[in-house]
Tab-separated table of C-alpha atoms in Angstrom:
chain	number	residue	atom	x	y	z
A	1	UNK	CA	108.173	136.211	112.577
A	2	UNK	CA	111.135	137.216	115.690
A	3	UNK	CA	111.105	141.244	115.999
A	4	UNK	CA	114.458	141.184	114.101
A	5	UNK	CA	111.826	140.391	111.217
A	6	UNK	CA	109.343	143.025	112.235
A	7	UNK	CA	111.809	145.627	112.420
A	8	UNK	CA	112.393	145.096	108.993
A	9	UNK	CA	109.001	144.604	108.050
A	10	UNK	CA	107.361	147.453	109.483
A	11	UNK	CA	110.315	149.534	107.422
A	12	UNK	CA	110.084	147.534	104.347
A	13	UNK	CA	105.592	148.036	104.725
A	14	UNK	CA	106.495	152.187	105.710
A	15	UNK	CA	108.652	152.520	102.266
A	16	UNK	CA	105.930	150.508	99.749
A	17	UNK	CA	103.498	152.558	101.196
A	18	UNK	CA	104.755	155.851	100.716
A	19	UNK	CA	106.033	155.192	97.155
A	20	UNK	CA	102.393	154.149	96.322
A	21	UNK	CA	101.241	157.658	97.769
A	22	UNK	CA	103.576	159.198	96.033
A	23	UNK	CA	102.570	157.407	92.721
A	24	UNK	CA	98.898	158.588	94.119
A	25	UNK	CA	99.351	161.809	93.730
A	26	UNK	CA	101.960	162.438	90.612
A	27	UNK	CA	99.210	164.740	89.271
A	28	UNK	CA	98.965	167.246	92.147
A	29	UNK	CA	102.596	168.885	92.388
A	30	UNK	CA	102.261	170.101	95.559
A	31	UNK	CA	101.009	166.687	97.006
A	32	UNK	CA	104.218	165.185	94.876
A	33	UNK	CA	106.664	167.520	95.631
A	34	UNK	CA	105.880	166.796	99.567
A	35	UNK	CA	105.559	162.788	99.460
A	36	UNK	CA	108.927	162.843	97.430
A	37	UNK	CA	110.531	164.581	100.399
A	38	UNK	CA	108.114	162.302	102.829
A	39	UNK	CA	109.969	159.300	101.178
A	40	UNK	CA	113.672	160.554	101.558
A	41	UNK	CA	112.955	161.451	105.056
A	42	UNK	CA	111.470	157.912	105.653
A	43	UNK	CA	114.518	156.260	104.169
A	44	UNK	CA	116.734	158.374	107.110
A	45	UNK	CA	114.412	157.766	109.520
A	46	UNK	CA	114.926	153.939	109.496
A	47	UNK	CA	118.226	154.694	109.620
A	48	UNK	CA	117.689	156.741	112.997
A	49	UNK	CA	115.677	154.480	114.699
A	50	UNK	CA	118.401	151.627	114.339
A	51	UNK	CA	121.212	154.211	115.500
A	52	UNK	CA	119.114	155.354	118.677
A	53	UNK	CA	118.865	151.351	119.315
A	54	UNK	CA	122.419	150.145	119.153
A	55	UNK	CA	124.117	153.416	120.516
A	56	UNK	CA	121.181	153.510	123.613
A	57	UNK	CA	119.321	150.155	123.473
A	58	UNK	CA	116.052	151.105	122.821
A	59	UNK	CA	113.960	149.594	120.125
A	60	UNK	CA	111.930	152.824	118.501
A	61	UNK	CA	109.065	152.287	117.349
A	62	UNK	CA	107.784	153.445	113.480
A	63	UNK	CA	104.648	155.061	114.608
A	64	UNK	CA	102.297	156.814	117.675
A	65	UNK	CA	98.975	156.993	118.718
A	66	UNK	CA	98.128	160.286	120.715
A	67	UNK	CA	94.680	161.166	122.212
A	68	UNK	CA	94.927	164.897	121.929
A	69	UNK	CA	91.685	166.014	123.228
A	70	UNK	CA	88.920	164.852	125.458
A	71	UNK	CA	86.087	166.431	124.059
A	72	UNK	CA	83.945	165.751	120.816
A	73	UNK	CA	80.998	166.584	119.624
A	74	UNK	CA	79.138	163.243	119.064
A	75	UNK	CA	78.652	160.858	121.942
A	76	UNK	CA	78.885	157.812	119.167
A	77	UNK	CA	78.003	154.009	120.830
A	78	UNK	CA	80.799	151.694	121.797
A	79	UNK	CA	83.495	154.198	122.036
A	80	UNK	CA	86.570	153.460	123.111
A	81	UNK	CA	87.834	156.656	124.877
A	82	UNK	CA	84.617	157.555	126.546
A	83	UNK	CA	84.679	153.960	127.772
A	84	UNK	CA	88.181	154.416	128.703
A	85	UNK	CA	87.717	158.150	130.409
A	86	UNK	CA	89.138	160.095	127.811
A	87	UNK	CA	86.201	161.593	126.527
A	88	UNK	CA	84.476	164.055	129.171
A	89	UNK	CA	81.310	165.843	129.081
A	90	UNK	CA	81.256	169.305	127.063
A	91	UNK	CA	81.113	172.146	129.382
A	92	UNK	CA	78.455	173.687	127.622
A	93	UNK	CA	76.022	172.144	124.246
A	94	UNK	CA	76.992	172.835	120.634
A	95	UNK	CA	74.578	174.410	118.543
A	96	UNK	CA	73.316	171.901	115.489
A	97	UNK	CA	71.578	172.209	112.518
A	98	UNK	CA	67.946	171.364	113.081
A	99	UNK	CA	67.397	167.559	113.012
A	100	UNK	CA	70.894	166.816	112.875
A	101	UNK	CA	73.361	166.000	115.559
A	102	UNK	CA	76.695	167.778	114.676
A	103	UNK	CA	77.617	171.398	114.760
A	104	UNK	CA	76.783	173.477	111.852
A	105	UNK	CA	80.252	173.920	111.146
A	106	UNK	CA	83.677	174.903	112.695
A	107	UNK	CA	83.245	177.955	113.614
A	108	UNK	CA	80.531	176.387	116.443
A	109	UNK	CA	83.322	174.870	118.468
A	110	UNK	CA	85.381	178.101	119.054
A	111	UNK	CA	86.215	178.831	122.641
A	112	UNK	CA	86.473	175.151	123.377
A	113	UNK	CA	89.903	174.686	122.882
A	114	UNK	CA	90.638	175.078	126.715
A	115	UNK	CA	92.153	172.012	128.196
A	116	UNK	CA	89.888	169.428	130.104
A	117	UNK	CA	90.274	166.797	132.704
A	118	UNK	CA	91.562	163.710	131.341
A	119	UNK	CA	90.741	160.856	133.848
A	120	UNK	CA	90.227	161.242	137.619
A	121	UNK	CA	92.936	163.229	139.145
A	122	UNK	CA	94.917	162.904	136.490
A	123	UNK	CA	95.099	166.618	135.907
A	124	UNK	CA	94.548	168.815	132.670
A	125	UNK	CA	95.398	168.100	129.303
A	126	UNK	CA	98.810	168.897	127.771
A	127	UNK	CA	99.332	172.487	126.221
A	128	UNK	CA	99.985	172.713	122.187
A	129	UNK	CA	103.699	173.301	122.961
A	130	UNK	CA	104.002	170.000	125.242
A	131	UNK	CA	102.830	168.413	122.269
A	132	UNK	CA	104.708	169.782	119.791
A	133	UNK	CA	107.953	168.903	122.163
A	134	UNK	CA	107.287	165.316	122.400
A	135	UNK	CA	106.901	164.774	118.279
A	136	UNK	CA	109.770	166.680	118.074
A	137	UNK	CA	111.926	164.219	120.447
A	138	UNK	CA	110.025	161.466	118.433
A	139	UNK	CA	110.574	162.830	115.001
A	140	UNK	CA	114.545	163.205	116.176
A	141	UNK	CA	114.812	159.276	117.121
A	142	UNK	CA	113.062	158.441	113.924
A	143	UNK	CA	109.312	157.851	114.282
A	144	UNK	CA	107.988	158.465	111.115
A	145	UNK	CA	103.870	158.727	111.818
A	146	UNK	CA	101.701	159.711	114.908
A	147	UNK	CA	98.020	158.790	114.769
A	148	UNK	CA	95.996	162.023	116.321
A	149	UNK	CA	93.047	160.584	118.026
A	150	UNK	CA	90.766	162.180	121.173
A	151	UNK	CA	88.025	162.863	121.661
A	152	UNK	CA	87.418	164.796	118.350
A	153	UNK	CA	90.937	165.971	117.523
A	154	UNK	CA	89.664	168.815	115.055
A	155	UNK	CA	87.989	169.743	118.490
A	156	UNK	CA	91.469	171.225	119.358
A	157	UNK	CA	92.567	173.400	116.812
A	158	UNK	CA	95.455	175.248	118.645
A	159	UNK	CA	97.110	171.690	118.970
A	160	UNK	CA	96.931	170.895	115.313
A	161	UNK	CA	98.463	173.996	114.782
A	162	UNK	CA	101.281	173.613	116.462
A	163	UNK	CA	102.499	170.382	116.000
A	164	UNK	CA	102.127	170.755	112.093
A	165	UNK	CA	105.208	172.810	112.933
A	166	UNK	CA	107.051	169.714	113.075
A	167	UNK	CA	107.612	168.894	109.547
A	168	UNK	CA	109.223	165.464	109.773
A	169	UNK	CA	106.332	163.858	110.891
A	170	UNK	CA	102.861	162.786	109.096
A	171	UNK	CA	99.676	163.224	111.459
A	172	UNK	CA	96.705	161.188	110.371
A	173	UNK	CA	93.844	163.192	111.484
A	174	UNK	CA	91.661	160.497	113.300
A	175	UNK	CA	88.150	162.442	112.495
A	176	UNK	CA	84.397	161.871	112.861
A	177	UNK	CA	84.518	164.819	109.545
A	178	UNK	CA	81.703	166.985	110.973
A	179	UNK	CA	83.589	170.043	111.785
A	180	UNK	CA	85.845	170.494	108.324
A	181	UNK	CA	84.736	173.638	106.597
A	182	UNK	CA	86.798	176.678	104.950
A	183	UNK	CA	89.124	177.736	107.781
A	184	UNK	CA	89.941	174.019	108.238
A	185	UNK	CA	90.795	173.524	104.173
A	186	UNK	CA	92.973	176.463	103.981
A	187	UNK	CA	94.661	174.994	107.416
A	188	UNK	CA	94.984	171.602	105.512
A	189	UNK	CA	96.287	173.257	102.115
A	190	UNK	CA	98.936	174.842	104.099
A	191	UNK	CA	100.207	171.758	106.390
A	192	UNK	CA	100.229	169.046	104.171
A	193	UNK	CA	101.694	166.408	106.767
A	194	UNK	CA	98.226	167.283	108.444
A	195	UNK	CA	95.760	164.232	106.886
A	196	UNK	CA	92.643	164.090	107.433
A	197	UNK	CA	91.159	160.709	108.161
A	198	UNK	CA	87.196	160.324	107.863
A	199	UNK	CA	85.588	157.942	110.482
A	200	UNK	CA	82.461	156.076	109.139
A	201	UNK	CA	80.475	152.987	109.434
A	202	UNK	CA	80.576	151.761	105.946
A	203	UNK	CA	76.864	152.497	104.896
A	204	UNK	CA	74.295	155.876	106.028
A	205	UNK	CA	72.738	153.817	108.112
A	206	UNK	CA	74.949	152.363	110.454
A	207	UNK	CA	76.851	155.395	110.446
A	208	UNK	CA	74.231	157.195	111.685
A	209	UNK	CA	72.831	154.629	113.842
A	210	UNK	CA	76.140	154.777	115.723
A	211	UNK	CA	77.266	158.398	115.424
A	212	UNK	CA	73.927	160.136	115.116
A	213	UNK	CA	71.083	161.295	112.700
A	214	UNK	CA	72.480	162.850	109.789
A	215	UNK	CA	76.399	162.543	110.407
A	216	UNK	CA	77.353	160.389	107.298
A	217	UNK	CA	75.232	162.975	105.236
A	218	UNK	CA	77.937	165.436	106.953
A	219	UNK	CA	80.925	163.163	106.576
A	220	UNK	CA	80.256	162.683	102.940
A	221	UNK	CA	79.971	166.762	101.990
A	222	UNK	CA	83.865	166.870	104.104
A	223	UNK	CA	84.888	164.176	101.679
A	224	UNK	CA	83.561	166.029	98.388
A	225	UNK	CA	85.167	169.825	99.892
A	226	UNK	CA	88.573	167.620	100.728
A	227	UNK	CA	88.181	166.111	97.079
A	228	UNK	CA	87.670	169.263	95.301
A	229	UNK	CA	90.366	170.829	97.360
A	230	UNK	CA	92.469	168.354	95.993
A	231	UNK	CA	93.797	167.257	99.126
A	232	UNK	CA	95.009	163.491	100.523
A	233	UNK	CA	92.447	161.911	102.580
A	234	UNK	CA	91.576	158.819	103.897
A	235	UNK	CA	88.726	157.312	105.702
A	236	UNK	CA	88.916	154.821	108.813
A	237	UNK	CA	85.671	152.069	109.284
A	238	UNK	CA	85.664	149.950	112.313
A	239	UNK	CA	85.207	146.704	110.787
A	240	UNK	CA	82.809	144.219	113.029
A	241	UNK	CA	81.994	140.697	112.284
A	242	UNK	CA	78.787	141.913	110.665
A	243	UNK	CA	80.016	144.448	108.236
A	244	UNK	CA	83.696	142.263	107.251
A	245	UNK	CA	82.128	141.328	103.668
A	246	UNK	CA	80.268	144.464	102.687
A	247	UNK	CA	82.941	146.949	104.179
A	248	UNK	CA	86.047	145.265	102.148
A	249	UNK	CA	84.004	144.194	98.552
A	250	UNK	CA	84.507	145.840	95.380
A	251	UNK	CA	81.742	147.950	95.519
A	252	UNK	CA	81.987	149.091	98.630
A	253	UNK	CA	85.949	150.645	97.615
A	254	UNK	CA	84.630	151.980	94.528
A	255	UNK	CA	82.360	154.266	96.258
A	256	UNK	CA	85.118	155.263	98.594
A	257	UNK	CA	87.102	155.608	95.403
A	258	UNK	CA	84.399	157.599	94.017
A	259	UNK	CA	84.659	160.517	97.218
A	260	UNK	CA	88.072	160.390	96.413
A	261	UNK	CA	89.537	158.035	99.581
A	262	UNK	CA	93.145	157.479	98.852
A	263	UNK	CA	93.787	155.694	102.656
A	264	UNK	CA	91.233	153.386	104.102
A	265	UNK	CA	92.040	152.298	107.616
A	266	UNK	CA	90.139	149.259	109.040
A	267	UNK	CA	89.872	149.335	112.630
A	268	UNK	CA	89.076	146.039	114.012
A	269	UNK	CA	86.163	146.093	116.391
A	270	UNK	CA	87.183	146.022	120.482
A	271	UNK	CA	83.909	145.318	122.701
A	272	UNK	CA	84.521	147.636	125.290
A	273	UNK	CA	80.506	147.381	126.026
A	274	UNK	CA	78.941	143.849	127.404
A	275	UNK	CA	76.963	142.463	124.939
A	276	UNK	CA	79.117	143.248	122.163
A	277	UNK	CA	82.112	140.371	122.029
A	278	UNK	CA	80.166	138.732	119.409
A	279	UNK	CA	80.961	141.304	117.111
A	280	UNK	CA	84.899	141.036	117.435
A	281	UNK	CA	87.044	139.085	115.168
A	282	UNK	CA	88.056	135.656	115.995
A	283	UNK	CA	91.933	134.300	114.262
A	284	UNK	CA	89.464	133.159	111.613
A	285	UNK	CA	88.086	136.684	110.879
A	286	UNK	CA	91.081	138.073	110.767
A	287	UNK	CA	93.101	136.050	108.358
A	288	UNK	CA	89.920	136.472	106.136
A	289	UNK	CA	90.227	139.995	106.454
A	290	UNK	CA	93.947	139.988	105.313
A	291	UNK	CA	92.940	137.722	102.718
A	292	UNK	CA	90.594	140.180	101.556
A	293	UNK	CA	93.023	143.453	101.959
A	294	UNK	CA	95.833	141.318	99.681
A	295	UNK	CA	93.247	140.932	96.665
A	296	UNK	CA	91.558	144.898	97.717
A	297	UNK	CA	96.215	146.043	97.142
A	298	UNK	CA	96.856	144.201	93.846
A	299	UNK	CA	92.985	145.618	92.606
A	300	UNK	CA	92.812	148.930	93.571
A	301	UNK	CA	96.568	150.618	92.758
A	302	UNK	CA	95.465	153.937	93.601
A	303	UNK	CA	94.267	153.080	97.249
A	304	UNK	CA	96.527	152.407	100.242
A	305	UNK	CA	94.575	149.783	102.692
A	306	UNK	CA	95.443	149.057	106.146
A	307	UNK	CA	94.222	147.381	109.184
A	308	UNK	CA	94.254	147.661	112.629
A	309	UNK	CA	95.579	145.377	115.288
A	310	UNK	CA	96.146	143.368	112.352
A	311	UNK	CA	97.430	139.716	112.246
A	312	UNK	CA	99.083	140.005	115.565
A	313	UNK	CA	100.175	136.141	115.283
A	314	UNK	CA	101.988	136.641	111.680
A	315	UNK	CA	103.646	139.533	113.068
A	316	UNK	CA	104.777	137.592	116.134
A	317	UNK	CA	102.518	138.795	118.765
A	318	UNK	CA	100.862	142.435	119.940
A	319	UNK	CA	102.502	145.727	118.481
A	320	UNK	CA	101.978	147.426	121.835
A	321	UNK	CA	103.803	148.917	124.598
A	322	UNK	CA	106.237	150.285	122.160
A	323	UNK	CA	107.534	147.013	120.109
A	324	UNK	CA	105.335	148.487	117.219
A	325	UNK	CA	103.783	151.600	118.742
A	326	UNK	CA	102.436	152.684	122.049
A	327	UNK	CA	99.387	155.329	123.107
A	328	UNK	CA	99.985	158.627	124.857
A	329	UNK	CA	97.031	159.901	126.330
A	330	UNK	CA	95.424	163.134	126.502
A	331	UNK	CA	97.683	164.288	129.950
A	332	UNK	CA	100.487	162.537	128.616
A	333	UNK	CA	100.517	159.259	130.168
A	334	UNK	CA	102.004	156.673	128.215
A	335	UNK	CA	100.171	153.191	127.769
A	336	UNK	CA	100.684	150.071	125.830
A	337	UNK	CA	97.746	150.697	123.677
A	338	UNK	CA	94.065	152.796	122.659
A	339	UNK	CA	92.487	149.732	124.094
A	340	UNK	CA	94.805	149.032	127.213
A	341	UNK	CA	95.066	152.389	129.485
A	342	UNK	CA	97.032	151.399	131.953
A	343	UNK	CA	100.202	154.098	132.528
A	344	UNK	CA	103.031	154.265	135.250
A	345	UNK	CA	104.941	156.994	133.290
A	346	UNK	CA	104.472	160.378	131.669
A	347	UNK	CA	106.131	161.479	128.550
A	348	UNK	CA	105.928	165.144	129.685
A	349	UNK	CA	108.550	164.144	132.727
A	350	UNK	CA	110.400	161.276	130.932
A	351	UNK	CA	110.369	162.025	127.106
A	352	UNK	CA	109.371	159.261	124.554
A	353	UNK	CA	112.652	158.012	125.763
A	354	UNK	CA	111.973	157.359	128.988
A	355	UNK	CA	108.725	155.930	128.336
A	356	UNK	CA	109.495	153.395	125.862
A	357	UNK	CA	112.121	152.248	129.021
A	358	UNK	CA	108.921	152.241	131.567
A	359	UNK	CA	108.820	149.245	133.754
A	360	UNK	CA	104.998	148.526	132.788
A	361	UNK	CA	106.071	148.210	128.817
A	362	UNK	CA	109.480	146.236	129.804
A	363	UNK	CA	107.363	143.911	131.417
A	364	UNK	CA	104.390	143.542	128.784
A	365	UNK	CA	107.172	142.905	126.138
A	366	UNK	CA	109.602	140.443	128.234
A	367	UNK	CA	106.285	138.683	129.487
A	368	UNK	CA	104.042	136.900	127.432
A	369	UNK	CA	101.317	139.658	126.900
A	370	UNK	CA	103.152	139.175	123.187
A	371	UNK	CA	102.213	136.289	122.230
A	372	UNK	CA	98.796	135.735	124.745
A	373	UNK	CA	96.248	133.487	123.378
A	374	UNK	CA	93.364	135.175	122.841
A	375	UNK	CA	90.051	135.053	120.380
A	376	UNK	CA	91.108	137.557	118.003
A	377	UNK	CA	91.055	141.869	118.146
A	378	UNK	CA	93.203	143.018	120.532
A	379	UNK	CA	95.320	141.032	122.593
A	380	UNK	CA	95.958	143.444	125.574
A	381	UNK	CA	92.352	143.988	125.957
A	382	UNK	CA	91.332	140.096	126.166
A	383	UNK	CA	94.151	140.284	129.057
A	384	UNK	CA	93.475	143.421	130.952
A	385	UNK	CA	93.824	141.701	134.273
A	386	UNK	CA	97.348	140.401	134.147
A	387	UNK	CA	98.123	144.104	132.865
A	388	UNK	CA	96.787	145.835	135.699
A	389	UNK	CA	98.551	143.068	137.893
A	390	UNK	CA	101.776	143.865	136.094
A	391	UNK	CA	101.277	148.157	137.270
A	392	UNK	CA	100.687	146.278	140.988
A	393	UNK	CA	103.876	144.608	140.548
A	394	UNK	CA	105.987	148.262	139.431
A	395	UNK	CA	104.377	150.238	142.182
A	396	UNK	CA	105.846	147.671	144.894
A	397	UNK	CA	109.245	147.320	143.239
């Protein structure tokens, strides 16, 4: 597939997916009457990001992933962002329910919504309205979705808050669930680009013997209060060579169809702890796994599945460094990927603009970082060398 293809594929996937939420939700007006708009504003969008590319020769990307905080609440195993220094230590513990290890409910978290380091002298977090001004410049050139990670974004309230402002965008709420209670619903209710994705392990068990005691329990009563609210949801299971089978069979998606999932994102396992590689896909795993997620679409109508990296290969190599998406990080540094933090620009000083221009990404997508061999997962992660040799090579140019 050449990235004339993908440009047209990532469209083409963008559009089928939002007329199947809209079809989702034909019974909820409110949900209807904003995925109607969501798919009109779609259509334009494509149409912007192909305008912004001939008239200023920059290929724009569909989608973002943003680290908005660098705190949370549960200190699960294998975690990406404390592994890669997003995540820092709370300044001071959160009170939990006896024998449990999450808060006892929002309200628990207020007064840490102050910003925190991000990495080593990399300064303080961005403010809400930094925020909001970058997906504003983004939702201008035509990027349709940004992917709200940390941290524990619910962790940072005043940010969600402000960037729901900017109505031409849809924020998937990358959440571990525990901190969802009345103030958050009525926030949800009202901002209804705001969507809240659940994070879990597929069963209680190894939810909770990743995230801590009790946390599916928790994750499951967000679930029912989302379902009953009647709100879109989703929930997001990082998929392992262990749990592939159980986490994508039939009876597995009924249940999440049964707490009312609508999205299910499969995040493809990144060992970013030794001893772990043997749990990360290899090509085979993952054209089982699409394999799978082609018979899950044409069984399940009412449920929108996606995975994460995805078949790189079909697609023509890695989706990073903006061909497909890139990662700004909690202090604004832009970098290829979640799973690749390596930066030499700053979309606070150079706008999504000028970061999608940064030497580091015009030399991940003119080299062959793209198309790298690797075992399977993420491509920019198997290759972290030759990417921090490639931010040598920009400092001394």
């Amino acid at each position: 597939m050449t990235n004339i293809d993908l440009a047209a594929y990532m469209s083409g996937s963008i559009s089928r997916n939002m007329a199947k939420a809209y079809k989702n939700v034909l019974s909820n007006p409110r949900e209807a009457k904003f995925a109607f708009r969501m798919q009109q504003l779609f259509a334009k969008s494509e149409k912007r990001r192909k305008k912004v590319g001939e008239q200023e020769g920059i290929d724009v990307p569909p989608f973002l992933i943003c680290s908005i905080s660098t705190i949370c609440n549960l200190h699960c195993k294998g975690c990406y962002a404390r592994s890669n220094g997003i995540v820092e230590t709370l300044p001071q513990p959160l009170p939990v329910r006896e024998g449990s290890g999450y808060p006892l409910d929002e309200d628990s978290v207020a007064g840490l919504s102050a910003p925190l380091p991000h990495r080593e002298g990399a300064g303080e977090g961005l403010s809400p309205d930094q925020w909001k001004t970058i997906f504003t410049e983004a939702a201008d050139m035509g990027i349709n979705f940004s992917l709200l990670a940390g941290g524990e974004p619910m962790m940072r309230k005043d940010i969600l808050e402000a960037v729901a402002e900017v109505k031409d965008m849809i924020f998937p709420i990358f959440t571990n669930g525990t901190l969802i209670g009345p103030a958050y619903l009525e926030f949800l209710r009202k901002h209804l680009n705001m969507v809240p994705i659940i994070s879990i392990e597929g069963t209680a068990m190894g939810t909770d013997e990743r995230r801590g005691q009790g946390v599916f329990r928790r994750a499951m009563q967000s679930m029912e209060l989302l379902k009953q609210a009647d709100l879109f949801f989703g929930t997001s299971i990082t998929v392992t060579t262990e749990n592939l089978s159980m986490v994508t069979s039939s009876e597995f998606i009924d249940q999440l169809r049964g707490y009312g999932c609508k999205i299910v994102f499969y995040i493809e396992y990144v060992p970013t702890e030794e001893g772990t590689e043997h749990l990360a896909f290899t090509d085979g795993h993952v054209a089982e796994m699409e394999q799978l997620l082609e018979q899950r679409r044409e069984e399940y109508e009412d449920i929108i599945f996606l995975s994460f990296p995805g078949d790189e290969k079909a697609l023509g190599g890695c989706l990073a460094s903006g061909r497909g998406f890139f990662h700004i990080g909690p202090d604004g540094s832009a970098e290829p990927c979640p799973f690749s933090p390596f930066s030499d620009s700053n979309v606070v000083e150079l706008g999504v603009r000028g970061a999608l221009q940064s030497p580091l990404f015009r030399k991940i997508r003119a080299a062959r970082a793209l198309g790298w061999e690797h075992t399977g997962g993420c491509t920019l992660f198997e290759h972290r060398e030759e990417i921090e040799q490639m931010i040598e090579q920009t400092k001394e140019s």
